[in-house]
XYZ file of C-alpha atoms in Angstrom:
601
model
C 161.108 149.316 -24.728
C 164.235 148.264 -23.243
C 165.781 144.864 -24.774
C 168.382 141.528 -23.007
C 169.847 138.823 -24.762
C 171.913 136.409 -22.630
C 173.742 133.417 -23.153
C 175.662 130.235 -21.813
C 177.645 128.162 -23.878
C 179.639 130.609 -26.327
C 183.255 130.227 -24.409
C 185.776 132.446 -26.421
C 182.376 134.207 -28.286
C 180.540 134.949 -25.786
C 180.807 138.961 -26.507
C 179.771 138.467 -30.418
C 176.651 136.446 -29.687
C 175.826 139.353 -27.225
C 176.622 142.353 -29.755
C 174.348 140.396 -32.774
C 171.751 139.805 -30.162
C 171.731 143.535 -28.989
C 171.872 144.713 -32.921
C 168.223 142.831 -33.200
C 167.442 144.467 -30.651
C 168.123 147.869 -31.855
C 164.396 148.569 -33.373
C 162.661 148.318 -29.978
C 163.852 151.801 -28.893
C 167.086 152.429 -26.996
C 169.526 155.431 -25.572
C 171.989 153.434 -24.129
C 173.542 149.868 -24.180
C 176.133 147.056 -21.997
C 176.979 143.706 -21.788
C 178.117 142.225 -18.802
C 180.643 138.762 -18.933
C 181.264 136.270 -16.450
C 184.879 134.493 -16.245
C 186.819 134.194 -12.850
C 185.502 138.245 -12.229
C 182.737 139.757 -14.015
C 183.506 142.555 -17.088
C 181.175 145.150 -17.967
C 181.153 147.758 -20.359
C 178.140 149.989 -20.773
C 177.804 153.090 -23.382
C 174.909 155.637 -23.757
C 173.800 156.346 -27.354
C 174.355 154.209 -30.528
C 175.217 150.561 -30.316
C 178.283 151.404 -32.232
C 179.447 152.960 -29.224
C 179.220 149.670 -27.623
C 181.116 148.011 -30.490
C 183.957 150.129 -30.260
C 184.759 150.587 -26.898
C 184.408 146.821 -26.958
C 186.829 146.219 -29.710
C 189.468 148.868 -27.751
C 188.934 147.778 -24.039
C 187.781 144.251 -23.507
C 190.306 141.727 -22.997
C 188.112 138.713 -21.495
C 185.143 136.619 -22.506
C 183.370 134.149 -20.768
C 181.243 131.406 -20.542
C 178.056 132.992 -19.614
C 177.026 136.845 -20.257
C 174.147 138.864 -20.889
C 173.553 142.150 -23.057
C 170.775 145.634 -22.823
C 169.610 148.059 -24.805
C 167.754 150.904 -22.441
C 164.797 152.992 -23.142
C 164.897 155.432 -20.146
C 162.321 155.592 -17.658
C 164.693 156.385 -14.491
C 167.162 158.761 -14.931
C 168.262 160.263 -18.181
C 170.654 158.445 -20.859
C 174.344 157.948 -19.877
C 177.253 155.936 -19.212
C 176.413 155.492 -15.556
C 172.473 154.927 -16.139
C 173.211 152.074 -18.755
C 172.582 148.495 -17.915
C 174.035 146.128 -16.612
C 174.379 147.650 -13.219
C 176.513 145.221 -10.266
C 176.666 144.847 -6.311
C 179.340 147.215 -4.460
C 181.890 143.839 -4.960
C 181.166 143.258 -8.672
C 179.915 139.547 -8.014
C 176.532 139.998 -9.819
C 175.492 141.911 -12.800
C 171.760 142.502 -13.835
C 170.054 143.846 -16.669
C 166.508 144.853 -16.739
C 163.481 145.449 -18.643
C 160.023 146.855 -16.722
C 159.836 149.363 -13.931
C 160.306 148.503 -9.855
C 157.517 150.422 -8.192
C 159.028 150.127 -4.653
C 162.765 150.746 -5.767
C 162.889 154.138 -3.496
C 162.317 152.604 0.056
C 164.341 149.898 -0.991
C 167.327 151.810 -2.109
C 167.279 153.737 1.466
C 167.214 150.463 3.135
C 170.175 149.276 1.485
C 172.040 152.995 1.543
C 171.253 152.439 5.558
C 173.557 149.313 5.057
C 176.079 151.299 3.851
C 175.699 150.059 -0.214
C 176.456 152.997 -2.421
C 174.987 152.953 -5.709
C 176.356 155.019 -9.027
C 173.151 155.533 -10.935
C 169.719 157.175 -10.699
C 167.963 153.481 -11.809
C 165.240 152.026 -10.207
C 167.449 148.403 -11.741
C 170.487 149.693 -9.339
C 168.644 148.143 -6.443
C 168.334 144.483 -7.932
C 172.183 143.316 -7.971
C 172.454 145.239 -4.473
C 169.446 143.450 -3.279
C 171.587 139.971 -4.597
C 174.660 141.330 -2.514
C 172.985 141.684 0.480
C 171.748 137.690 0.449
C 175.214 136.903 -0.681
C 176.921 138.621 2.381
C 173.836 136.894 4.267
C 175.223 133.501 3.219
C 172.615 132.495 0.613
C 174.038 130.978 -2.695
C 173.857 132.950 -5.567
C 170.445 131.252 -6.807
C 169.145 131.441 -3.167
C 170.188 135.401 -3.118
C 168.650 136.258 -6.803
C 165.443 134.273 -5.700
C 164.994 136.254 -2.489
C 165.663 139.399 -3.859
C 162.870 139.174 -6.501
C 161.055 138.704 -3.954
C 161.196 141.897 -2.624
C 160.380 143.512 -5.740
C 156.908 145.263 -6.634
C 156.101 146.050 -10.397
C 156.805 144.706 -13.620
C 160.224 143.297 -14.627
C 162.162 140.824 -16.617
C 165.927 140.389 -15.336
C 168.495 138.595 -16.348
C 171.689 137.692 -14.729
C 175.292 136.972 -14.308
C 177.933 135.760 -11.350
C 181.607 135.943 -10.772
C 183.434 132.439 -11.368
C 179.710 131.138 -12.544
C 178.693 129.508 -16.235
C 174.947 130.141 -16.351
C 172.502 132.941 -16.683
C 170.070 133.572 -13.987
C 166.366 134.719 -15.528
C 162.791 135.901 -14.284
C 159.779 137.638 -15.105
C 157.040 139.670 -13.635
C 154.564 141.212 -16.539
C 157.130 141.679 -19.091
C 158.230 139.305 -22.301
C 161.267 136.948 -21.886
C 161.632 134.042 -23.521
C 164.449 130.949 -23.649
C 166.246 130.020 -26.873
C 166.778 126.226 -26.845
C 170.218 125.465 -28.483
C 172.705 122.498 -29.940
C 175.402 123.948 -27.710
C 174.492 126.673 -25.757
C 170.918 128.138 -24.359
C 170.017 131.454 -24.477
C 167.637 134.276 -22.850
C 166.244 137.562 -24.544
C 162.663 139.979 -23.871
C 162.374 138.937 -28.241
C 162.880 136.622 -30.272
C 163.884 138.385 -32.849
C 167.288 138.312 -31.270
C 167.548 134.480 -31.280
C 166.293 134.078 -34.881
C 170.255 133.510 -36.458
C 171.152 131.066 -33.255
C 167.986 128.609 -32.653
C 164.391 128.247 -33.782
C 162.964 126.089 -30.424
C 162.115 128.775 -27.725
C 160.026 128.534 -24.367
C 158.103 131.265 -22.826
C 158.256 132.001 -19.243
C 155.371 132.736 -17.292
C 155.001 135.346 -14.488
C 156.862 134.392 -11.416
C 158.812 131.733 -12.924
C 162.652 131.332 -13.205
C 165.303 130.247 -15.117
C 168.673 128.857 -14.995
C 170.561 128.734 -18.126
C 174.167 126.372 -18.546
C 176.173 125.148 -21.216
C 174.371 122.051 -21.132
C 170.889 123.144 -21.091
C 168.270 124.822 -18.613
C 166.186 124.279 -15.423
C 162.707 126.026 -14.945
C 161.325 126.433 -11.383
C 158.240 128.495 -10.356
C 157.842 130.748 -7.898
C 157.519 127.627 -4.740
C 160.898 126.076 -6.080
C 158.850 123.526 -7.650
C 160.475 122.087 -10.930
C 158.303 123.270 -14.445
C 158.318 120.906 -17.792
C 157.301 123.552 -20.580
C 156.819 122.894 -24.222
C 159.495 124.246 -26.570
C 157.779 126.289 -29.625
C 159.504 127.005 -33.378
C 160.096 130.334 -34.243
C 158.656 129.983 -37.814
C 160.296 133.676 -39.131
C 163.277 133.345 -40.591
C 166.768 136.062 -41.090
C 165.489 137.348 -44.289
C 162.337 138.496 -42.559
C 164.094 140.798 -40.076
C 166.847 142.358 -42.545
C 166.230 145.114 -44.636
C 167.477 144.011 -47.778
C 167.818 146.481 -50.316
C 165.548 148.463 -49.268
C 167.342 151.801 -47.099
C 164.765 151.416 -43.772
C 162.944 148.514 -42.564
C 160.009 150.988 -42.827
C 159.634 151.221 -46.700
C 160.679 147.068 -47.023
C 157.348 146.423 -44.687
C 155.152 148.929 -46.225
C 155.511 146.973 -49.358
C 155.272 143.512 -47.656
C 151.776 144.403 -47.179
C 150.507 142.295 -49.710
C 152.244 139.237 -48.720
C 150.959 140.122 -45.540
C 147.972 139.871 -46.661
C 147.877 136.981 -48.617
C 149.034 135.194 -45.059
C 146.413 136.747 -43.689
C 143.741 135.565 -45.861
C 145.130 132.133 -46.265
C 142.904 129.057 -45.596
C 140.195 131.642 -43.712
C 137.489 131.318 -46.532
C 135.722 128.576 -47.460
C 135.124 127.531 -51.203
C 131.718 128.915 -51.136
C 133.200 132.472 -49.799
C 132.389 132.094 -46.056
C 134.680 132.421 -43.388
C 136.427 129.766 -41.557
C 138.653 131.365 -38.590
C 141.210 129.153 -37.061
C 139.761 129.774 -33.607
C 136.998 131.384 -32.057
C 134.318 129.681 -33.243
C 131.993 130.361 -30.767
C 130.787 133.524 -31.711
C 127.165 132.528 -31.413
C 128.050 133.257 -27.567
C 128.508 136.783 -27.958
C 126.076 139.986 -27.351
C 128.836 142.760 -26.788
C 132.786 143.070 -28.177
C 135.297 145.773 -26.099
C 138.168 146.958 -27.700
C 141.240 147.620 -26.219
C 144.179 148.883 -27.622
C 147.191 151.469 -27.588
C 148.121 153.939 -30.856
C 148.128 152.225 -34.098
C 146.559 149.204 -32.498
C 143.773 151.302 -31.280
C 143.081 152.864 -34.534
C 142.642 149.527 -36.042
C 140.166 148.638 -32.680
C 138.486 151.923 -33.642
C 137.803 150.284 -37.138
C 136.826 146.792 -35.874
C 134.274 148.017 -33.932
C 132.485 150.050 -35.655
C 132.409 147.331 -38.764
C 131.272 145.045 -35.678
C 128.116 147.542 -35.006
C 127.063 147.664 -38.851
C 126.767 143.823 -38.265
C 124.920 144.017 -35.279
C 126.911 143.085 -32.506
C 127.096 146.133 -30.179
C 130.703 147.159 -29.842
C 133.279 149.586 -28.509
C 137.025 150.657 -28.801
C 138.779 151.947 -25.182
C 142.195 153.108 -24.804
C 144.167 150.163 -23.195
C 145.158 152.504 -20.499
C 141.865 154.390 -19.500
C 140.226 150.352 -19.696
C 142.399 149.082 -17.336
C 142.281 151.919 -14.972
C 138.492 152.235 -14.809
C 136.877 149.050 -17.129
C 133.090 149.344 -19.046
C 130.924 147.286 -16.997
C 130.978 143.543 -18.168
C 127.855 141.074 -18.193
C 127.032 137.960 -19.668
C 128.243 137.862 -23.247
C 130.836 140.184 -22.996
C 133.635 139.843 -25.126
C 136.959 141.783 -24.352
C 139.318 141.742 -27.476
C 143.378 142.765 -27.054
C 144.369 144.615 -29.801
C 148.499 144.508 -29.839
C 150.906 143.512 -32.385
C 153.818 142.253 -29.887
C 150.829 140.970 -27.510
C 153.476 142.257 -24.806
C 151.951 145.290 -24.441
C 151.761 146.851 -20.584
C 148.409 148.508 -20.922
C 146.385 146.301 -23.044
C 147.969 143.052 -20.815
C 146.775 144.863 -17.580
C 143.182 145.754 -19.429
C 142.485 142.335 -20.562
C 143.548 140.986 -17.005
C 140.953 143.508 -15.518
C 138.563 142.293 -17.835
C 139.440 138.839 -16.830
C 138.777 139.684 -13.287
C 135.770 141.081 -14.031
C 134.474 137.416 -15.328
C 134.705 138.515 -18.728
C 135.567 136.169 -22.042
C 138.744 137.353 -23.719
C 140.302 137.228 -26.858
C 144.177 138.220 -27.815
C 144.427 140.019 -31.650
C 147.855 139.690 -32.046
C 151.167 138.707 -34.473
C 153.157 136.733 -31.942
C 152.220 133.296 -31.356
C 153.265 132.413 -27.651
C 153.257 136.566 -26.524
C 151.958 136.873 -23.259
C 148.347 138.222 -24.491
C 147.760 134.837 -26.422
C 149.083 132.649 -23.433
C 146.733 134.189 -21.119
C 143.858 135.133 -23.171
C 140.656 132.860 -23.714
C 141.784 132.805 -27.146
C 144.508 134.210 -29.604
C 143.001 135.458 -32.999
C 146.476 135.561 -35.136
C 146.951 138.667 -37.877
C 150.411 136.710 -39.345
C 151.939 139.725 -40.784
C 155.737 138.311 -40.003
C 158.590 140.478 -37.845
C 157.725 143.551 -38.119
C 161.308 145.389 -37.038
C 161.204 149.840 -38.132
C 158.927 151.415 -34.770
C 156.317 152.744 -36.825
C 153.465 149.753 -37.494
C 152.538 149.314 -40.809
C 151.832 146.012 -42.528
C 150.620 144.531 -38.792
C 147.621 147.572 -39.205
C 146.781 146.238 -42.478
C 146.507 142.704 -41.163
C 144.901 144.177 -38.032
C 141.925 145.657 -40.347
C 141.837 142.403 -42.663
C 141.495 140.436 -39.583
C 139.305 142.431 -37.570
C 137.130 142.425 -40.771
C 137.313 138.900 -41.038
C 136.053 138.590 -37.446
C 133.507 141.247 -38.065
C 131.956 138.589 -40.866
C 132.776 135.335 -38.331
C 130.518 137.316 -35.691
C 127.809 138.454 -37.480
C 124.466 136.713 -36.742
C 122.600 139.144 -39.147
C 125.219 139.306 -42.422
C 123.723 137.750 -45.262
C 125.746 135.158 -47.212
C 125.451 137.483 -50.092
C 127.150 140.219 -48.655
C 129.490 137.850 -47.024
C 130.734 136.637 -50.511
C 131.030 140.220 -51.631
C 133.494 140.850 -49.092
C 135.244 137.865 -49.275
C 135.953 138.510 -52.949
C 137.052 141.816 -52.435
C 139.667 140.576 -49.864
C 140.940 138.000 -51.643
C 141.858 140.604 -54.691
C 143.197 143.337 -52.130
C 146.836 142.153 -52.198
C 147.234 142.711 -55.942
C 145.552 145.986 -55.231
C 147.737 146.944 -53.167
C 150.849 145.881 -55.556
C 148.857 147.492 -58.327
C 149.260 151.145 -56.032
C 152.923 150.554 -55.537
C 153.476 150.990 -58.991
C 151.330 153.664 -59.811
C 151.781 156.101 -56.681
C 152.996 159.301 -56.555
C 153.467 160.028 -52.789
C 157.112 160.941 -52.844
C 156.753 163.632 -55.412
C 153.886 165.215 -53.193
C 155.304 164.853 -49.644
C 158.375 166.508 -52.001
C 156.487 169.543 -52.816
C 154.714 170.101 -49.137
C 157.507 168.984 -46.341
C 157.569 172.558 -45.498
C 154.163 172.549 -44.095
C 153.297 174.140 -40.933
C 151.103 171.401 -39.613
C 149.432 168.623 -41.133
C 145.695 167.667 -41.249
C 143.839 164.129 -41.764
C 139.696 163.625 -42.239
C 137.423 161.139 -43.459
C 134.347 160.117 -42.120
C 132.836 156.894 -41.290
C 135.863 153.745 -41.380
C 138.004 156.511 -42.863
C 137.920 158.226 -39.792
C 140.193 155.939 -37.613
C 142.657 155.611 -41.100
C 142.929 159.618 -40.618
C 143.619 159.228 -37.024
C 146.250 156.379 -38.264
C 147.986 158.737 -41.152
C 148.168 161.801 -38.786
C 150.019 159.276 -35.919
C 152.680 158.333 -38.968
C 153.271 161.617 -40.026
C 153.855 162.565 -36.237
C 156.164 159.366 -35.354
C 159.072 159.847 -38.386
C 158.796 163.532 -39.440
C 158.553 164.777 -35.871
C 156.203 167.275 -37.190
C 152.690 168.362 -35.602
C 149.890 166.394 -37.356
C 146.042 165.481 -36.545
C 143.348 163.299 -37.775
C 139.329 164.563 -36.998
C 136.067 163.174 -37.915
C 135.831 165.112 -41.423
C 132.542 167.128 -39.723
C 135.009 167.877 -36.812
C 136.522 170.386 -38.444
C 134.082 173.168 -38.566
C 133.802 172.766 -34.538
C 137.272 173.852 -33.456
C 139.791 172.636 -35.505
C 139.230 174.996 -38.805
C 140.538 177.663 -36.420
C 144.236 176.127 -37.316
C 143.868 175.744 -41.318
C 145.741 177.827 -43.159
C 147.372 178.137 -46.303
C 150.482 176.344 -44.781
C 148.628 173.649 -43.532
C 148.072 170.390 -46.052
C 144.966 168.636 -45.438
C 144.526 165.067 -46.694
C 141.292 163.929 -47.179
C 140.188 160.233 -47.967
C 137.063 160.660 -50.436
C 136.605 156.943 -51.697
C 133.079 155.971 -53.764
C 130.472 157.775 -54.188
C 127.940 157.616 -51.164
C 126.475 159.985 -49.132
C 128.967 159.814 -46.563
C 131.435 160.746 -49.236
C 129.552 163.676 -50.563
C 129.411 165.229 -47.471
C 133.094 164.659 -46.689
C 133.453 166.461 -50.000
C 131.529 168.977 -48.558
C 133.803 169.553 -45.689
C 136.998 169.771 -48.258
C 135.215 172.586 -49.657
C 135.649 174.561 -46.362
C 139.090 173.501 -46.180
C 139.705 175.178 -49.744
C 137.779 178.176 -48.884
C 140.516 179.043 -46.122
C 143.260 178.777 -48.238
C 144.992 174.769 -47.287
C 146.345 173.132 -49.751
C 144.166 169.852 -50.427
C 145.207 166.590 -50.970
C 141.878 163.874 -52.124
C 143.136 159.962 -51.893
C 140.280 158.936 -54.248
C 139.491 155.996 -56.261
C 138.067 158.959 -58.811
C 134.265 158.456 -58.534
C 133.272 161.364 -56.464
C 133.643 164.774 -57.211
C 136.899 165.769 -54.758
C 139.238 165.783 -57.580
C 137.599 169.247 -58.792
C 138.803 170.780 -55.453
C 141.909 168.908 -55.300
C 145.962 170.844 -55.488
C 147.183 167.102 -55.541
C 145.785 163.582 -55.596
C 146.612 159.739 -55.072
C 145.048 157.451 -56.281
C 143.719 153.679 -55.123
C 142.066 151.204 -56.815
C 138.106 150.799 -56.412
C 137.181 148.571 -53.692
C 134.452 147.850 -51.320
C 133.404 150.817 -48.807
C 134.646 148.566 -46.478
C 137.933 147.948 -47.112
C 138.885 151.509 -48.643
C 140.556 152.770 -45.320
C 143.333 150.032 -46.064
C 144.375 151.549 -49.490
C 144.199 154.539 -48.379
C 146.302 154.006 -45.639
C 148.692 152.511 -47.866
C 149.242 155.988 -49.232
C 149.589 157.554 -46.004
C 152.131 155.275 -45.070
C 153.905 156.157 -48.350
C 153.410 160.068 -47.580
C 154.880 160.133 -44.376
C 157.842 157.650 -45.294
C 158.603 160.266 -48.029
C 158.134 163.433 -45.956
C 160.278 161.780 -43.035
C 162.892 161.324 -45.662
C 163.079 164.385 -47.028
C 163.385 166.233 -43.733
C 166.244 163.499 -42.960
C 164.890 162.179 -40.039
C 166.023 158.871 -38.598
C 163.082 156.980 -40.117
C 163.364 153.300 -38.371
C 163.988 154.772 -35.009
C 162.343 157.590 -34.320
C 163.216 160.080 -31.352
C 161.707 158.964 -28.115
C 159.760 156.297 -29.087
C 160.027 152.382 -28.530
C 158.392 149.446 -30.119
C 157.061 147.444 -27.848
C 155.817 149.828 -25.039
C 156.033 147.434 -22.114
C 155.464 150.013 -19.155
C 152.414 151.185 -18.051
């Protein structure tokens, strides 16, 4: 949600760092976008819709640069998209300009106090207040660090700002429970909520903690904390590199990283077995420790948590997946042994950060599942667990829930205190030959002819039972997210309690039949009631049970272990929905309404 990239150093190309910055920027979500420019005045120009708005009225109308300037692209949360709503937003005398990521819980009373001061204000923002707030101090006589210092301090809620003065070469930067991190240049330093949008201009960055600011110049930076006292922080190397967050030539970003999987999860894998097929994890090693694992997560993430825990239970350890939100609001009681794992691919994300901070509070051990290394859930976490699945750029997740299940499986072995080293090898060698799986299914799969013949579906259904169950959950959340159309995933014996009311012979149903078990046979089963009403029935099998008999159309995956199924399979879901998505023309990479790093509660 929401996205700033600022900069000091660029004199004469300022505006081009800040456009390039924004355009990385583009996959978190956004309805509108600015840029704000400090020179002897400040020059703003703010667009709603397509960053190619931006661009152009930039190219027609701006005639200055600057020194110092900083750039947004806006995910709406007060006030709908428009020119007026757009960041940056400035004081009543254009002397500060602010841009804004996060939401300011007290902005009401403190826009009446200023409107009683006789500030006007042109938007419907809950940002508006901050450069007003600044204006006051300045009229007050504070300098302008002194005046952006004590206006934060009158905010309540979550925020990362960035900032820009009249006549003034440095950018002004804080946070409060939202991502922002420094970009440590040759000649210039730089500020942004990612770092994807510092990749092409320095690989040293610094994250900012909560409460701490920053003061970006030409020739470098200055970190305080919230007392004014002077911070030393380590700088860390961005180890992705351009290629990683380009689409090649691929059309979407979504299609490159569905078949980056298998790199994916070669990183994954890498150096995380021993030679006698045991596992090694980088960190956590003190799983002894641990009677009880919660899991909390948001959407794809909690899918994946849905997954881990239950292949946490089959090894004993008692375990549990929570929505990130409902956790933080009202957490399972913690004892002695508790484990609280974040499940979250940015680690920046608003609910799971404020559920493992409750959990913290509550004296519980925590653990950060994530792809970013410095994100705010591994800084502040017990420990970080990493998945390594690279940048990961189109909204919809898909190689990071791949590397979520891999790793969560891998911990799922790590913890174990009753796994037998037998069955601990058998794993292990079915990991290590799931990548070429995986490539072997991108050359034989048919998804785009199928989501070809049944785009024009009504509805669209998902089962499987067991750890197919949270994959169905997953492919029914992908189908929803690019196609825009209505989807579900159920518990395969769901169906015949409520949800069979909807089948009909307009409504596909997928169903995941892999092996030959029990719990296959009676998913099976269930696809026979399916048929009986008429849906047409799609069986992802590896073509050892009997589904195919019932089947109008099936995909394949290779034979596997029971336990690592759900990731092939899901590998054709992802391919399904792509396809479908495509067909109907939707915009694929950024879908309607929906950002990628949610970083509001």
């Amino acid at each position: 949600m929401c996205g700033i990239i600022g900069c000091a150093g660029h004199e004469g190309d300022t505006v081009p760092v800040l456009l390039n910055g924004l355009a990385r920027l583009e996959y978190r979500g956004y309805d509108s976008t600015g840029l704000a420019v400090s020179n002897s005045d400040i020059h703003v120009v703010k667009r709603e819709g397509e960053l190619d708005e931006l661009v152009e009225t930039v190219e027609s109308e701006i005639e200055v640069d600057g020194v110092a300037g900083v750039g947004h692209t806006r995910w709406s949360t007060h006030g709908k998209p428009s020119d007026a709503n757009a960041h940056p937003h400035t004081d009543c005398e254009n002397r500060v300009a602010v841009v804004h990521n996060g939401i300011i819980e007290n902005y009401q009373s403190l826009r009446d106090d200023l409107r009683s001061l006789g500030h006007e204000f042109e938007s419907n923002t809950d940002t508006e207040v901050i450069p007003h707030l600044v204006g006051h101090y300045l009229d007050a006589g504070s300098s302008p660090k002194a005046a952006f210092h004590r206006a934060v301090e009158k905010l309540e809620g979550s925020y990362a700002i960035a900032a820009v003065f009249e006549s003034r070469k440095e950018v002004m930067a804080t946070r409060q429970d939202s991502s922002l991190v420094l970009g440590v240049g040759d000649e210039a330093t730089y500020v942004a909520s990612d770092m994807t949008a510092l990749i092409e201009r320095t690989d040293s960055v610094i994250h900012l903690d909560d409460g701490e600011f920053a003061f970006l110049s030409p020739d470098g930076y200055t970190i305080i904390d919230e007392d004014g006292e002077r911070q030393s922080k380590a700088q860390t190397t961005i180890e992705w590199d351009v290629e990683e967050i380009t689409k090649g030539h691929h059309d979407h970003y979504m299609i490159k990283e569905i078949y980056e999987q298998s790199a994916a999860l070669r990183e994954c894998l890498r150096n995380r077995s021993t030679t006698d097929r045991l596992i090694s994890l980088d960190t956590f090693d003190d799983y002894h420790s641990v009677d009880r694992v919660h899991l909390v997560a948001c959407g794809t993430s909690y899918h994946a948590a849905l997954f881990g825990a239950q292949m946490l239970r089959e090894r004993g350890v008692s375990a549990q997946a929570f929505l990130a939100s409902e956790y933080a609001m009202t957490p399972a009681p913690v004892q002695d042994g508790t484990l609280v794992v974040g499940v979250t691919q940015s680690g920046e994300t608003a609910d799971t950060l404020a559920a493992l901070r409750a959990a913290d509070e509550r004296g519980a051990r925590t653990l950060a599942l994530t792809n970013v290394v410095g994100s705010s859930a591994a800084r502040e976490c017990d420990e970080a667990l990493y998945i390594r699945s690279g940048p990961e750029i189109s909204v919809a997740a898909t190689k990071t829930f791949a590397s979520q299940l891999v790793t969560l499986t891998l911990f799922a072995l790590h913890s174990s205190s009753t796994e037998s080293n037998h069955e601990t090898r058998r794993l292990v060698s079915a990991l290590d030959e799931l990548p070429g799986q995986i490539q072997r299914l991108f050359d034989t799969t048919t998804a785009g002819e199928i989501a070809s013949r049944l785009a024009d579906g009504s509805g669209y259904f998902f089962i499987g039972r067991g750890l197919q169950y949270p994959v169905a959950l997953e492919g029914a959340l992908k189908m929803k997210e690019i196609t825009y159309e209505h989807a579900e995933g159920f518990a395969a014996g769901e169906l015949k309690h409520g949800p069979l009311a909807l089948v009909t012979d307009e409504t596909p149903v997928f169903v995941s039949a892999v092996g030959d078990n029990e719990t296959v046979r009676k998913t099976v089963a269930n696809a026979e009631e399916v048929k009986a009403r008429g849906a047409p029935l799609v069986a992802i099998t590896d073509g050892t049970s009997s589904i195919e008999r019932l089947a109008d159309e099936v995909l394949r995956v290779p034979s596997t272990s029971r336990e690592l199924a759900p990731v092939l399979v899901n590998v054709q879901y992802q391919l399904l929905a792509y396809h479908t998505a495509r067909h109907l023309g939707r915009k694929i990479d950024k879908p309607r309404n929906l950002a990628k790093s949610v970083t509001v509660e």
